[in-house]
PDB file of C-alpha atoms in Angstrom:
ATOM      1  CA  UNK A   1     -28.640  34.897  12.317  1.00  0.00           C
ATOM      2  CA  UNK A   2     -27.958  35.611   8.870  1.00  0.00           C
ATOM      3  CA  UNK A   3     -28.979  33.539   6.072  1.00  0.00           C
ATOM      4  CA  UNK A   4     -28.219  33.375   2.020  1.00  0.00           C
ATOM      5  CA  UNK A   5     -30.730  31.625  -0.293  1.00  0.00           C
ATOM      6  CA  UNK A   6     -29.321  30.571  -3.311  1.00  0.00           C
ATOM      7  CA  UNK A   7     -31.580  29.318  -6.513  1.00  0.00           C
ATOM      8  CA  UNK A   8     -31.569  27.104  -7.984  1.00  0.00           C
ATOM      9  CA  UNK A   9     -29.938  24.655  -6.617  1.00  0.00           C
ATOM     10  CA  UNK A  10     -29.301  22.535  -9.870  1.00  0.00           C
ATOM     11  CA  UNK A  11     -29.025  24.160 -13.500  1.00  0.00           C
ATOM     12  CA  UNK A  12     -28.608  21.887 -16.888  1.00  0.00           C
ATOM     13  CA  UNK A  13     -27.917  23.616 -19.649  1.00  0.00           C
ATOM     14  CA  UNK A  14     -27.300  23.215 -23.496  1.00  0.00           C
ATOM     15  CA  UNK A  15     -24.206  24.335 -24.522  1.00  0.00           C
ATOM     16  CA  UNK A  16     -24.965  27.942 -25.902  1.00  0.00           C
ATOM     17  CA  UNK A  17     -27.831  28.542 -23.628  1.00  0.00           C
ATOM     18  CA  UNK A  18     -27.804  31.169 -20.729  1.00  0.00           C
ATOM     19  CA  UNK A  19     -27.524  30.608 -17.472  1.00  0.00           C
ATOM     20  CA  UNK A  20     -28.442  32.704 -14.586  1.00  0.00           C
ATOM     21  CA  UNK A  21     -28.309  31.982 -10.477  1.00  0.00           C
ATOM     22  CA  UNK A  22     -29.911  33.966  -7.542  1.00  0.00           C
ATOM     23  CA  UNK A  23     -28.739  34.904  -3.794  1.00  0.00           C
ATOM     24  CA  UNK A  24     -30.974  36.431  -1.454  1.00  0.00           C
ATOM     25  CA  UNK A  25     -29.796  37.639   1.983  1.00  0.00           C
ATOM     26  CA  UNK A  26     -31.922  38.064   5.416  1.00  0.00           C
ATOM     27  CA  UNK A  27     -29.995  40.878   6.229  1.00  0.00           C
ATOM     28  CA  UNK A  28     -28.575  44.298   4.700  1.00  0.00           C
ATOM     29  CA  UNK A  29     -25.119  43.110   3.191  1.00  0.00           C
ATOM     30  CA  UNK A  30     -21.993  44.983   3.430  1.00  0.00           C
ATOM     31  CA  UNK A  31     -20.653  43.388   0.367  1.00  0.00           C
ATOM     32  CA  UNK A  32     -21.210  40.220  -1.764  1.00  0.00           C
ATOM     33  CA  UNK A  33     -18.647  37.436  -3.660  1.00  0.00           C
ATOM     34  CA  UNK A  34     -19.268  35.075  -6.048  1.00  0.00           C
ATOM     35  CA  UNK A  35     -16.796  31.769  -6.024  1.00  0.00           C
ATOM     36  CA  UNK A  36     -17.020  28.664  -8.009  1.00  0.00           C
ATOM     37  CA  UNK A  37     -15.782  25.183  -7.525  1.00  0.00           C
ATOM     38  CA  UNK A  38     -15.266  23.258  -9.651  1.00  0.00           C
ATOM     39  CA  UNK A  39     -15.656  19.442  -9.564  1.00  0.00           C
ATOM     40  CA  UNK A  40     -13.553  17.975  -7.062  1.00  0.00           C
ATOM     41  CA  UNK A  41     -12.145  21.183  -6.275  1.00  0.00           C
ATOM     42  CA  UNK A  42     -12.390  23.615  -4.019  1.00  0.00           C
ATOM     43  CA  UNK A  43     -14.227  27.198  -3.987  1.00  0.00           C
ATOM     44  CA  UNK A  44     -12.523  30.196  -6.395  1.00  0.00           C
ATOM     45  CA  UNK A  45     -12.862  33.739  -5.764  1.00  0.00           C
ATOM     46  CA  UNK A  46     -14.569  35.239  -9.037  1.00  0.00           C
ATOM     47  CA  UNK A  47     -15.547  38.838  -7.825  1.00  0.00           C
ATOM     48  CA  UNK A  48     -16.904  41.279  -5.225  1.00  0.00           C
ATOM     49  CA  UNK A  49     -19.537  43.726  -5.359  1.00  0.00           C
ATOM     50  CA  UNK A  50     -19.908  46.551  -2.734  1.00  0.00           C
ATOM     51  CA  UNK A  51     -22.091  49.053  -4.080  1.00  0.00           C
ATOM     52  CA  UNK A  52     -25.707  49.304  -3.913  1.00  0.00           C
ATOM     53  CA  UNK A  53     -26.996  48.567  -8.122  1.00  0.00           C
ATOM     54  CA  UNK A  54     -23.260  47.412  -8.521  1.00  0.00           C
ATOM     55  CA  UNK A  55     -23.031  45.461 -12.186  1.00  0.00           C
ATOM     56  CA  UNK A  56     -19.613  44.124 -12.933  1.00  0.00           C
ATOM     57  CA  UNK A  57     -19.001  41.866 -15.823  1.00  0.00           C
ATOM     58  CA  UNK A  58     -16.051  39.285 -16.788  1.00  0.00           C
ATOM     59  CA  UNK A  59     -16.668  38.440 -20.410  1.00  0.00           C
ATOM     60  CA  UNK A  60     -19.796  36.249 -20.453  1.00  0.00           C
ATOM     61  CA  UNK A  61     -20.334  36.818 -17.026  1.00  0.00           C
ATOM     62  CA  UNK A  62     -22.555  39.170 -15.637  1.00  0.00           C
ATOM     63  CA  UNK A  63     -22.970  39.848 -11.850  1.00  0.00           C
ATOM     64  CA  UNK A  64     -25.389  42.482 -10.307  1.00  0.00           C
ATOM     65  CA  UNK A  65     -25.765  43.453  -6.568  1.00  0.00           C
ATOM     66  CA  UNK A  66     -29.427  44.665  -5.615  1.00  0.00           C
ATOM     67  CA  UNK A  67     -29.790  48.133  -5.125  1.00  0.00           C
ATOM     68  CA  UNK A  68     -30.920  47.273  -1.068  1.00  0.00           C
ATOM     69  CA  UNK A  69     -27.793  45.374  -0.930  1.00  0.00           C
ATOM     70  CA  UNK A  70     -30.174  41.692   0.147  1.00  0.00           C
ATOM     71  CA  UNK A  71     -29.701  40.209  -3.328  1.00  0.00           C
ATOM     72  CA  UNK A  72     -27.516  39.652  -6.095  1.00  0.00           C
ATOM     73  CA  UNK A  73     -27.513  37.480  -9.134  1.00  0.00           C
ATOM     74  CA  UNK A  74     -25.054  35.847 -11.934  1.00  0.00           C
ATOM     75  CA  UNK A  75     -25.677  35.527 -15.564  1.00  0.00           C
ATOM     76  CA  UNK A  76     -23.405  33.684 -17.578  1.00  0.00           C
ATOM     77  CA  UNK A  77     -24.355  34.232 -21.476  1.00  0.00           C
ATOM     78  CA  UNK A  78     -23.713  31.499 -24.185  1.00  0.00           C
ATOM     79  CA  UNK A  79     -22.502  28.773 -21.654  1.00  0.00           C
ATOM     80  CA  UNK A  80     -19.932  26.754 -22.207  1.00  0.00           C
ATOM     81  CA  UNK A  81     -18.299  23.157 -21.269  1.00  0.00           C
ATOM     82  CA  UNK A  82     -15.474  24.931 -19.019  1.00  0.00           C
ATOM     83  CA  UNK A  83     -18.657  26.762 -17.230  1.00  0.00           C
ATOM     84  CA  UNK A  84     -18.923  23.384 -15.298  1.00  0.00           C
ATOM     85  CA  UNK A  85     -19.343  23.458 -11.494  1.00  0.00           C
ATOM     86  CA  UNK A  86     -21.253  24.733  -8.862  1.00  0.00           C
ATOM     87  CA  UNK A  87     -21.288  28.724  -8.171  1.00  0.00           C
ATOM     88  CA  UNK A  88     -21.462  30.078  -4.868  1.00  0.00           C
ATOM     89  CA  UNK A  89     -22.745  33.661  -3.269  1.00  0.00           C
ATOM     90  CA  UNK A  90     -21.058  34.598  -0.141  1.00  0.00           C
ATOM     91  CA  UNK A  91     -22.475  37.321   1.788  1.00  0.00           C
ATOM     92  CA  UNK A  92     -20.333  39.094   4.311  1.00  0.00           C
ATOM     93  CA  UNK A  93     -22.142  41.433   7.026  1.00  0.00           C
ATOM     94  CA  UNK A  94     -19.767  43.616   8.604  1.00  0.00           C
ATOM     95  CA  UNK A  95     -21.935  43.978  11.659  1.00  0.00           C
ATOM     96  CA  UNK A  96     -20.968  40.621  12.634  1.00  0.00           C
ATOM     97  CA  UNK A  97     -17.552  40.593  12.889  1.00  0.00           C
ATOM     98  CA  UNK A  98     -17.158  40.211   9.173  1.00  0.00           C
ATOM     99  CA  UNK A  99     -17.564  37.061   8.515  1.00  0.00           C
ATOM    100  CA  UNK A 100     -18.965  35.134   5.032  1.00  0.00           C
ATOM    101  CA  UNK A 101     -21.837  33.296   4.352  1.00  0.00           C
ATOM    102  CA  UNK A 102     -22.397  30.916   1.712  1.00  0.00           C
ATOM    103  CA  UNK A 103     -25.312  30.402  -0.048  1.00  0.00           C
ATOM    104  CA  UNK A 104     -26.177  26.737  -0.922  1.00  0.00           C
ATOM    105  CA  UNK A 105     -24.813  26.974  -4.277  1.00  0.00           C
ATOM    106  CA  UNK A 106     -26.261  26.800  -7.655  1.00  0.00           C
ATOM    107  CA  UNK A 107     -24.797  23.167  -9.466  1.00  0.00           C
ATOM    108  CA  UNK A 108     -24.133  23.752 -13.157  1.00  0.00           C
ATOM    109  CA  UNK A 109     -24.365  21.510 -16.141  1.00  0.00           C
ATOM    110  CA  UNK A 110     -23.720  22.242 -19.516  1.00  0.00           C
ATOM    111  CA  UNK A 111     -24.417  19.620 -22.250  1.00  0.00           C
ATOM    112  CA  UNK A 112     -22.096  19.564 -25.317  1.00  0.00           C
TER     113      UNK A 112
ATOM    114  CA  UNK B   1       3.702  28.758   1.702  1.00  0.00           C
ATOM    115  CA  UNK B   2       1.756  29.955  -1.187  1.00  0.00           C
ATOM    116  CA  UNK B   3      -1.376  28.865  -0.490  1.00  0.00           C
ATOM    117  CA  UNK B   4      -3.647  27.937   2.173  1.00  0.00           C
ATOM    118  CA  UNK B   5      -2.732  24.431   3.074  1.00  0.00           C
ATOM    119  CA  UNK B   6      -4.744  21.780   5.025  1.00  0.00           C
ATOM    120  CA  UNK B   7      -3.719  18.209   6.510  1.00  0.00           C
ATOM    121  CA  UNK B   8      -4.565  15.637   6.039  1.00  0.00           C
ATOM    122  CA  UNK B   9      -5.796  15.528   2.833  1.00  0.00           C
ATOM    123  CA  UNK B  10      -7.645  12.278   3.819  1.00  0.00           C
ATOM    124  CA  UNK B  11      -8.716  11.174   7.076  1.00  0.00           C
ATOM    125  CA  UNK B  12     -10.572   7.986   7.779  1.00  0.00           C
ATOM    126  CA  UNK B  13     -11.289   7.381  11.733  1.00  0.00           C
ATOM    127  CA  UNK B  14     -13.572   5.039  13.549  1.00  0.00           C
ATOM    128  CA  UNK B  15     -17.008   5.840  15.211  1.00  0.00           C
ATOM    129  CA  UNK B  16     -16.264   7.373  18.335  1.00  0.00           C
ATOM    130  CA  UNK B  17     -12.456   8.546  18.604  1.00  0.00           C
ATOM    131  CA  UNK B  18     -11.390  12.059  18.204  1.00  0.00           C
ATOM    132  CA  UNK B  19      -9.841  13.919  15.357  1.00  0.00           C
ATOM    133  CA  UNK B  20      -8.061  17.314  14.011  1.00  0.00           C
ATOM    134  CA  UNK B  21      -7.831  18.615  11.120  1.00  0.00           C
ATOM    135  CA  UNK B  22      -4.742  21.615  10.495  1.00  0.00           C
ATOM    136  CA  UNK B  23      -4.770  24.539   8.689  1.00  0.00           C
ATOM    137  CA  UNK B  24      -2.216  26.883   7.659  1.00  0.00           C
ATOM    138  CA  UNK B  25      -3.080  30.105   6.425  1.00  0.00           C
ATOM    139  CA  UNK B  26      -1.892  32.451   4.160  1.00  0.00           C
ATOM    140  CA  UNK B  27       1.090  34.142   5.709  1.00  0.00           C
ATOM    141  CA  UNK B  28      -0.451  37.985   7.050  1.00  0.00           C
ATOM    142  CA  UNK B  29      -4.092  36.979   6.869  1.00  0.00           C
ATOM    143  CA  UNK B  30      -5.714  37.742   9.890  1.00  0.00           C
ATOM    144  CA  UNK B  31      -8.864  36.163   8.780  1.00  0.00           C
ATOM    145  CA  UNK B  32      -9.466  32.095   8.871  1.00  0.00           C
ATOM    146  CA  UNK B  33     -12.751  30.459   8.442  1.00  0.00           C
ATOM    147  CA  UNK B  34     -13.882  26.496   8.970  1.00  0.00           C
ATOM    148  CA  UNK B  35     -16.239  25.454   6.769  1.00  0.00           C
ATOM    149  CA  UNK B  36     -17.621  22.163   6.034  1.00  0.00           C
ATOM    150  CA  UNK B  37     -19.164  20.559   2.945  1.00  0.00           C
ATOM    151  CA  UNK B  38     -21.285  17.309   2.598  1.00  0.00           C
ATOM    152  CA  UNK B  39     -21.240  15.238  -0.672  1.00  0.00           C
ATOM    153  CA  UNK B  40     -22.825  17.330  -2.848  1.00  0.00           C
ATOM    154  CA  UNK B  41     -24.156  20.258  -0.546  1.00  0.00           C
ATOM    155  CA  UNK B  42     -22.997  23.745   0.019  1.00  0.00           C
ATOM    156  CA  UNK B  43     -20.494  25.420   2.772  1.00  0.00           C
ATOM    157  CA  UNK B  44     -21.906  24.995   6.175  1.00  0.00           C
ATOM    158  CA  UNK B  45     -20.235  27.884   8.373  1.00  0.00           C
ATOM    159  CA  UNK B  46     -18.575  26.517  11.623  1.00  0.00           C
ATOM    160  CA  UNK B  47     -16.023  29.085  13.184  1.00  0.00           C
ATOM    161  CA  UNK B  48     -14.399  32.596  11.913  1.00  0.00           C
ATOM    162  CA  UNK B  49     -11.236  34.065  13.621  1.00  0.00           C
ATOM    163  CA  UNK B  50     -10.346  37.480  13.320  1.00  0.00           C
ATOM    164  CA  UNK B  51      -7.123  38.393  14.238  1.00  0.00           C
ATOM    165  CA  UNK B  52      -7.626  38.845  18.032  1.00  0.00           C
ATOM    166  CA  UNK B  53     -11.212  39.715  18.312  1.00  0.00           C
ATOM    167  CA  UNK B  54     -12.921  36.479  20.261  1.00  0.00           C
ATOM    168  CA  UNK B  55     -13.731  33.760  17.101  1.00  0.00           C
ATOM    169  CA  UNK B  56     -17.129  33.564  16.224  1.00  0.00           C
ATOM    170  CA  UNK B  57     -17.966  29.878  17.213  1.00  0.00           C
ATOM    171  CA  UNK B  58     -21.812  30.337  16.156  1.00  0.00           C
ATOM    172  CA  UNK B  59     -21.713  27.367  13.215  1.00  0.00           C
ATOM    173  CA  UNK B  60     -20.343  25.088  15.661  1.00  0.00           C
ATOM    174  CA  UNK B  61     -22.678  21.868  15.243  1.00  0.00           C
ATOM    175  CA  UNK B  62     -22.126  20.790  18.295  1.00  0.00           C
ATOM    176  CA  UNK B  63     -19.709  20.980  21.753  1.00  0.00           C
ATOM    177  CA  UNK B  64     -18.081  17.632  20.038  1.00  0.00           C
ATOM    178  CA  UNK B  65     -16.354  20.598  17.705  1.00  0.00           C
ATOM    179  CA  UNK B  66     -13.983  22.971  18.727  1.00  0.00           C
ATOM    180  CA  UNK B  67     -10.776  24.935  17.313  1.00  0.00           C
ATOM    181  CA  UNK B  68      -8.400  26.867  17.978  1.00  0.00           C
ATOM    182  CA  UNK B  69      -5.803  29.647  16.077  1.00  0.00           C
ATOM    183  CA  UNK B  70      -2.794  29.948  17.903  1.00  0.00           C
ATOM    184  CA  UNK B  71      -0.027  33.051  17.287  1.00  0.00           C
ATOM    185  CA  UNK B  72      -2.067  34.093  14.770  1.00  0.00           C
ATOM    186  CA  UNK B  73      -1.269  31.619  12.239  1.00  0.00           C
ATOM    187  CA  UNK B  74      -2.062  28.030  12.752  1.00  0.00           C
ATOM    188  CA  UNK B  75      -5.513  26.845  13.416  1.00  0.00           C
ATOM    189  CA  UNK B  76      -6.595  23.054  14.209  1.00  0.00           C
ATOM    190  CA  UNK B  77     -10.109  22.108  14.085  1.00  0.00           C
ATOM    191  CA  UNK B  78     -11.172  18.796  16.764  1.00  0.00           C
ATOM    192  CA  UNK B  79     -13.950  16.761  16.836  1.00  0.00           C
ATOM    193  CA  UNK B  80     -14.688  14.357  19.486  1.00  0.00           C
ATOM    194  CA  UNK B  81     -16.160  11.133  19.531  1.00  0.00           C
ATOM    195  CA  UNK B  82     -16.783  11.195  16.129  1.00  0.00           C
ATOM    196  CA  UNK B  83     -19.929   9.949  14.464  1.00  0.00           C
ATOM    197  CA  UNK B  84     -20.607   8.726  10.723  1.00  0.00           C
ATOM    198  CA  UNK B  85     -22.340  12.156  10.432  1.00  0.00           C
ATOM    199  CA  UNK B  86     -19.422  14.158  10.996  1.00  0.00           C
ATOM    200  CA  UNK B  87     -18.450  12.463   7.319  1.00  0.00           C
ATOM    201  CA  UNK B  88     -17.292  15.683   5.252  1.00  0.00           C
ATOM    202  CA  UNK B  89     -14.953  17.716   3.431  1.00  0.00           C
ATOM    203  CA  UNK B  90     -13.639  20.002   5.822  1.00  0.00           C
ATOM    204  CA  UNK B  91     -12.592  23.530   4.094  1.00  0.00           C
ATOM    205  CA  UNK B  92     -10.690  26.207   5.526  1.00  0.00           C
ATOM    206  CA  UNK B  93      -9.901  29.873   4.176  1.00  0.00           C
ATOM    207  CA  UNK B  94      -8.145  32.771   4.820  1.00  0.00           C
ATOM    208  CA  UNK B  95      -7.898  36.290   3.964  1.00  0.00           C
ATOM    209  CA  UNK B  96      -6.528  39.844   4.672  1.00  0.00           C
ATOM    210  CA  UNK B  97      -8.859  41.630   7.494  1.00  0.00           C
ATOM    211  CA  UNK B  98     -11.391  43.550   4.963  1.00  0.00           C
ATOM    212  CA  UNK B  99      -9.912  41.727   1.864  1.00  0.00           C
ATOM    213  CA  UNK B 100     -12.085  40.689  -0.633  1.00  0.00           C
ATOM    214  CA  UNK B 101     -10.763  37.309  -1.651  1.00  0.00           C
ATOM    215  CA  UNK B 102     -11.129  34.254   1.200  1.00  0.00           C
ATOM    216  CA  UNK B 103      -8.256  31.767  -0.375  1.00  0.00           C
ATOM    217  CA  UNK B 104      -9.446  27.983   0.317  1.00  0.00           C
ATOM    218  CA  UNK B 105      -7.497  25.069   0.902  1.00  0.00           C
ATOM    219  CA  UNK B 106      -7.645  21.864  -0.864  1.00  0.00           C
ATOM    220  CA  UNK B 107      -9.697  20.787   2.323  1.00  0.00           C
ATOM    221  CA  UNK B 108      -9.492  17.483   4.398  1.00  0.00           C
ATOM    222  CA  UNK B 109     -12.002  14.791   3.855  1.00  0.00           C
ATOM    223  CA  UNK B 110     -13.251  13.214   6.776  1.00  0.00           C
ATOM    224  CA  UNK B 111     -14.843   9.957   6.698  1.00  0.00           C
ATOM    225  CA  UNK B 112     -16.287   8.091   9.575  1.00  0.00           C
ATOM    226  CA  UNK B 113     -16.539   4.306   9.948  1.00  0.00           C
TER     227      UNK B 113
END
């Protein structure tokens, strides 16, 4: 069935520094999301993308679907404290029904 | 309700008896997912309801785990004869058929004595 690798799986940071996280999907994707989840919270949409080469950014934020629609990435610039948590890729093949899978996740720390 | 909302928030059950977990959906959203997440590990898939299509029961761990969605609406997730492994927070989402954004609930955490 389908799969999504996400890497790393664990990311510490110095405040300031970049950041960046990779999904890679088994199969052609109709469209990927990007959550995060916060410590001892639960997952929060961030974005879509749905075209092939699709870049969309949200301030420091960055995120780019591949232009075979398999892989994606996110690239937060300058992190900060409040970029704290763990960042998810969901893949969602529409040839099965629809439904999203998660990558692994990519666990965040930023030191002050 | 506003959100997606789950129940219990906190479940602790001995080794061996059986257990279910509720969600309630966003009002309209056709689509509800199970998911379930181990201290410190990503979102293991388990079932996917869309609207009345057959669910797609392929994450299912095990014939220990089954759910249901009735009306529409409602969905209940059951474990039987429940092992220390089944220890989790159990997440579920919803979202419009084709929507972009699957809402989560605050999730139920399972633990298993």
């Amino acid at each position: 069935g389908q799969q999504v690798m996400q890497i790393p799986q664990y990311q510490h940071v110095q405040e300031g520094e970049d950041f960046t996280t990779y999904c890679n999907s088994s199969t052609t994707l109709s469209n990927i999301q990007w959550y995060k989840q916060r410590p001892g919270g639960h997952p929060v949409f961030l974005i879509q993308l749905v075209k092939s080469g699709e870049v969309k950014k949200q301030k420091r934020l960055t995120f780019q679907f591949g232009e075979a629609k398999k892989n994606s990435s996110l690239h937060i610039t300058a992190t900060q404290t409040t970029d704290v948590g763990t960042y998810f890729c969901a893949g969602r093949d529409n040839n099965q029904g629809g439904k999203l899978i998660f990558g692994q996740g990519t666990e965040l720390s930023v030191k002050p | 309700g506003a959100g997606v909302s789950q129940s219990p928030s906190n479940k602790v059950t001995e080794k061996g008896k059986d257990v279910e977990l509720r969600c309630d959906p966003i009002s309209g959203h056709t689509a509800l997912y199970w998911y379930r997440q181990s201290l410190g590990q990503g979102l293991e898939f388990l079932i996917y309801f869309q609207g009345n299509s057959a669910p797609d029961k392929s994450g299912l761990p095990s014939d220990r785990f089954s759910a249901e969605r009735t009306g529409g609406s409602v969905s209940t997730l059951t474990i039987q004869r429940t092992q220390q492994e089944d220890s989790a927070v159990y997440l579920c989402a919803s979202s419009f058929r084709g929507g972009p954004e699957a809402f989560f609930g605050q999730g139920t955490r399972l633990t298993v004595v």
